Coordinates of C-alpha atoms in Angstrom, one line a residue:
X17 CA -50.7 -33.6 -28.1
X18 CA -53.2 -35.2 -25.7
X19 CA -54.7 -33.3 -22.7
X20 CA -52.5 -35.3 -20.4
X21 CA -49.4 -34.3 -22.3
X22 CA -50.4 -30.7 -22.2
X23 CA -51.0 -30.8 -18.5
X24 CA -47.5 -32.4 -18.0
X25 CA -46.0 -29.6 -20.0
X26 CA -47.7 -27.0 -17.9
X27 CA -46.4 -28.7 -14.8
X28 CA -42.9 -28.7 -16.2
X29 CA -43.3 -25.0 -17.1
X30 CA -44.4 -24.3 -13.5
X31 CA -41.4 -26.1 -12.1
X32 CA -39.0 -24.3 -14.4
X33 CA -40.3 -21.0 -13.2
X34 CA -39.9 -22.1 -9.6
X35 CA -36.3 -23.0 -10.3
X36 CA -35.6 -19.7 -11.9
X37 CA -37.2 -17.9 -9.0
X38 CA -35.0 -19.9 -6.6
X39 CA -31.9 -18.8 -8.5
X40 CA -32.9 -15.2 -8.4
X41 CA -33.6 -15.4 -4.6
X42 CA -30.1 -16.7 -4.2
X43 CA -28.7 -13.9 -6.4
X44 CA -30.3 -11.2 -4.3
X45 CA -29.2 -12.8 -1.0
X46 CA -25.7 -13.2 -2.4
X47 CA -25.6 -9.6 -3.7
X48 CA -26.4 -8.2 -0.3
X49 CA -23.9 -10.6 1.4
X50 CA -21.2 -9.5 -1.2
X51 CA -22.1 -5.8 -0.5
X52 CA -22.0 -6.1 3.3
X53 CA -18.7 -8.1 3.3
X54 CA -17.3 -6.4 0.2
X55 CA -16.7 -9.8 -1.3
X56 CA -15.5 -9.1 -4.8
X57 CA -15.1 -12.8 -5.7
X58 CA -18.8 -13.3 -4.9
X59 CA -19.7 -10.2 -6.9
X60 CA -18.0 -11.8 -9.9
X61 CA -19.9 -15.0 -9.5
X62 CA -23.3 -13.1 -9.2
X63 CA -22.5 -11.2 -12.4
X64 CA -21.5 -14.3 -14.3
X65 CA -24.6 -16.3 -13.1
X66 CA -26.9 -13.6 -14.4
X67 CA -26.3 -15.0 -17.9
X68 CA -27.7 -18.3 -16.9
X69 CA -30.8 -16.6 -15.5
X70 CA -31.2 -14.8 -18.8
X71 CA -31.0 -18.1 -20.6
X72 CA -33.7 -19.5 -18.4
X73 CA -36.0 -16.6 -19.3
X74 CA -35.5 -17.3 -23.0
X75 CA -36.2 -21.0 -22.6
X76 CA -39.4 -20.4 -20.7
X77 CA -40.6 -17.7 -23.1
X78 CA -40.1 -20.1 -26.0
X79 CA -42.0 -22.9 -24.3
X80 CA -44.9 -20.6 -23.5
X81 CA -45.1 -19.4 -27.1
X82 CA -44.9 -23.0 -28.3
X83 CA -47.7 -24.2 -26.0
X84 CA -50.0 -21.4 -27.1
X85 CA -49.3 -22.0 -30.8
X86 CA -49.6 -25.8 -30.6
X87 CA -52.4 -26.4 -28.1
X88 CA -54.7 -23.3 -28.4
X89 CA -55.4 -23.5 -24.7
X90 CA -58.7 -22.8 -23.0
X91 CA -59.1 -19.7 -20.8
X92 CA -57.7 -21.1 -17.5
X93 CA -54.7 -22.7 -19.3
X94 CA -54.1 -19.5 -21.2
X95 CA -54.1 -17.5 -18.0
X96 CA -51.4 -19.9 -16.5
X97 CA -49.3 -19.6 -19.6
X98 CA -49.7 -15.8 -19.8
X99 CA -48.7 -15.6 -16.1
X100 CA -45.6 -17.7 -16.7
X101 CA -44.7 -15.5 -19.7
X102 CA -45.1 -12.2 -17.7
X103 CA -43.6 -13.5 -14.5
X104 CA -40.3 -14.6 -16.1
X105 CA -39.8 -11.0 -17.3
X106 CA -40.0 -9.7 -13.8
X107 CA -37.9 -12.5 -12.4
X108 CA -35.2 -11.9 -15.0
X109 CA -35.2 -8.1 -14.1
X110 CA -34.8 -9.0 -10.4
X111 CA -31.7 -11.0 -11.4
X112 CA -30.4 -8.1 -13.4
X113 CA -30.8 -5.8 -10.4
X114 CA -28.9 -8.3 -8.2
X115 CA -26.1 -8.2 -10.7
X116 CA -26.3 -4.4 -10.7
X117 CA -25.8 -4.4 -6.9
X118 CA -22.8 -6.7 -7.3
X119 CA -21.4 -4.4 -10.0
X120 CA -21.8 -1.3 -7.8
X121 CA -20.2 -3.1 -4.8
X122 CA -17.0 -3.5 -6.8
X123 CA -16.8 0.3 -7.1
X124 CA -17.3 1.1 -3.4
X125 CA -14.3 1.5 -1.2
X126 CA -14.2 -1.3 1.3
X127 CA -12.9 1.2 3.9
X128 CA -15.8 3.6 3.5
X129 CA -18.1 2.9 6.4
X130 CA -20.0 6.2 6.5
X131 CA -23.3 4.5 5.7
X132 CA -23.0 1.6 8.1
X133 CA -25.7 3.1 10.3
X134 CA -28.2 3.4 7.4
X135 CA -31.3 1.3 7.1
X136 CA -30.0 -0.5 4.0
X137 CA -29.7 -3.9 5.6
X138 CA -33.2 -3.7 7.0
X139 CA -34.5 -2.7 3.5
X140 CA -32.6 -5.6 1.9
X141 CA -34.1 -8.1 4.4
X142 CA -37.6 -6.7 3.6
X143 CA -37.1 -7.0 -0.1
X144 CA -35.7 -10.5 0.1
X145 CA -38.7 -11.5 2.1
X146 CA -41.0 -10.0 -0.5
X147 CA -39.4 -11.9 -3.3
X148 CA -39.5 -15.2 -1.4
X149 CA -43.2 -14.7 -0.6
X150 CA -44.0 -13.8 -4.2
X151 CA -42.3 -17.0 -5.5
X152 CA -44.1 -19.0 -2.8
X153 CA -47.4 -17.4 -3.8
X154 CA -46.8 -18.7 -7.3
X155 CA -45.7 -22.1 -6.1
X156 CA -48.9 -22.5 -4.1
X157 CA -51.2 -20.4 -6.3
X158 CA -51.9 -18.6 -3.1
X159 CA -53.7 -15.3 -3.8
X160 CA -54.0 -14.3 -0.2
X161 CA -50.2 -14.6 0.2
X162 CA -49.9 -12.6 -3.0
X163 CA -52.1 -9.8 -1.6
X164 CA -50.1 -9.8 1.7
X165 CA -46.9 -9.5 -0.2
X166 CA -48.1 -6.6 -2.2
X167 CA -49.0 -4.8 1.0
X168 CA -45.4 -5.0 2.2
X169 CA -44.2 -2.7 -0.7
X170 CA -45.1 0.4 1.3
X171 CA -42.6 -0.5 4.0
X172 CA -39.9 -0.9 1.4
X173 CA -40.8 2.5 -0.1
X174 CA -40.5 4.0 3.4
X175 CA -37.0 2.5 3.8
X176 CA -36.0 4.0 0.5
X177 CA -37.1 7.5 1.5
X178 CA -35.4 7.2 4.9
X179 CA -32.1 6.1 3.3
X180 CA -32.4 8.9 0.8
X181 CA -32.7 11.4 3.6
X182 CA -29.7 9.9 5.4
X183 CA -27.6 10.1 2.2
X184 CA -28.6 13.7 1.6
X185 CA -27.1 14.5 5.0
X186 CA -24.0 12.7 4.0
X187 CA -23.7 14.8 0.8
X188 CA -23.8 17.9 3.0
X189 CA -21.5 16.8 5.9
X190 CA -19.1 14.5 4.1
X191 CA -18.7 15.7 0.5
X192 CA -15.5 13.7 0.1
X193 CA -17.7 10.6 0.1
X194 CA -20.2 11.8 -2.4
X195 CA -19.4 9.3 -5.1
X196 CA -19.8 6.3 -2.7
X197 CA -22.9 7.8 -1.3
X198 CA -24.4 8.0 -4.7
X199 CA -23.6 4.3 -5.2
X200 CA -25.3 3.5 -1.9
X201 CA -28.4 5.4 -3.1
X202 CA -28.3 3.4 -6.4
X203 CA -28.2 0.2 -4.4
X204 CA -31.3 1.3 -2.4
X205 CA -33.0 2.2 -5.7
X206 CA -32.3 -1.3 -7.1
X207 CA -33.8 -2.8 -4.0
X208 CA -36.9 -0.7 -4.4
X209 CA -37.2 -1.9 -8.0
X210 CA -36.8 -5.5 -7.0
X211 CA -39.7 -5.0 -4.6
X212 CA -41.8 -3.5 -7.4
X213 CA -41.1 -6.6 -9.5
X214 CA -42.1 -8.8 -6.6
X215 CA -45.4 -6.9 -6.6
X216 CA -45.8 -7.5 -10.3
X217 CA -45.3 -11.3 -9.8
X218 CA -48.0 -11.3 -7.1
X219 CA -50.4 -9.4 -9.4
X220 CA -49.8 -12.0 -12.1
X221 CA -50.4 -14.8 -9.5
X222 CA -53.7 -13.1 -8.7
X223 CA -54.5 -12.9 -12.4
X224 CA -53.8 -16.6 -12.9
X225 CA -56.5 -17.6 -10.4
X226 CA -59.1 -14.9 -11.1
X227 CA -58.6 -13.6 -14.6
X228 CA -58.3 -10.1 -13.2
X229 CA -55.2 -7.9 -13.4
X230 CA -55.0 -4.7 -11.4
X231 CA -58.7 -4.8 -10.9
X232 CA -59.6 -5.4 -14.5
X233 CA -60.8 -8.7 -16.0
X234 CA -58.7 -9.7 -19.0
X235 CA -59.9 -13.3 -19.6

């Protein structure tokens, strides 16, 4: 394999991750839309499409391992391949959580509107923005955007704590809705985890450009 061939393969790998990231962004947006509109057909589509996202992860992982084994890349190339390998795990997990939200939506009574006044929609919007920014940071190799995205995680955590407090009140005042309230709390927890994975993606973007991960130099 020539250097030019290797660089082309790296570019293809980069584009495949961007495609996977776009699919996951759509999955999150669709899962929130399905939840807010109680669209069970859309829930089924999200759950079914998660298999395709899983296959993308396997394909990218195989390509990363193949490139490392075949080319024995220099440090900067190895950072890019390692970033791709690590990122795909987080992207795949985001897809899993989008499917989890869709699955929970199928269990929630469409007539149950006790949590309509919660901050779940605001939290979802903040999480979707974080994932979009994380993917864009990778697309542009933009470490400043990565750092700004990481900083937004505190706001998502604040939303989760606020929603949790709201639902505790629901447990006390409307015990007949406890099962659905627990499902709402789980959805908020999945959103919080998605934000955590967006943070992970940004940390790997930073690593790809600096060789440092969470303040420690790796290579």
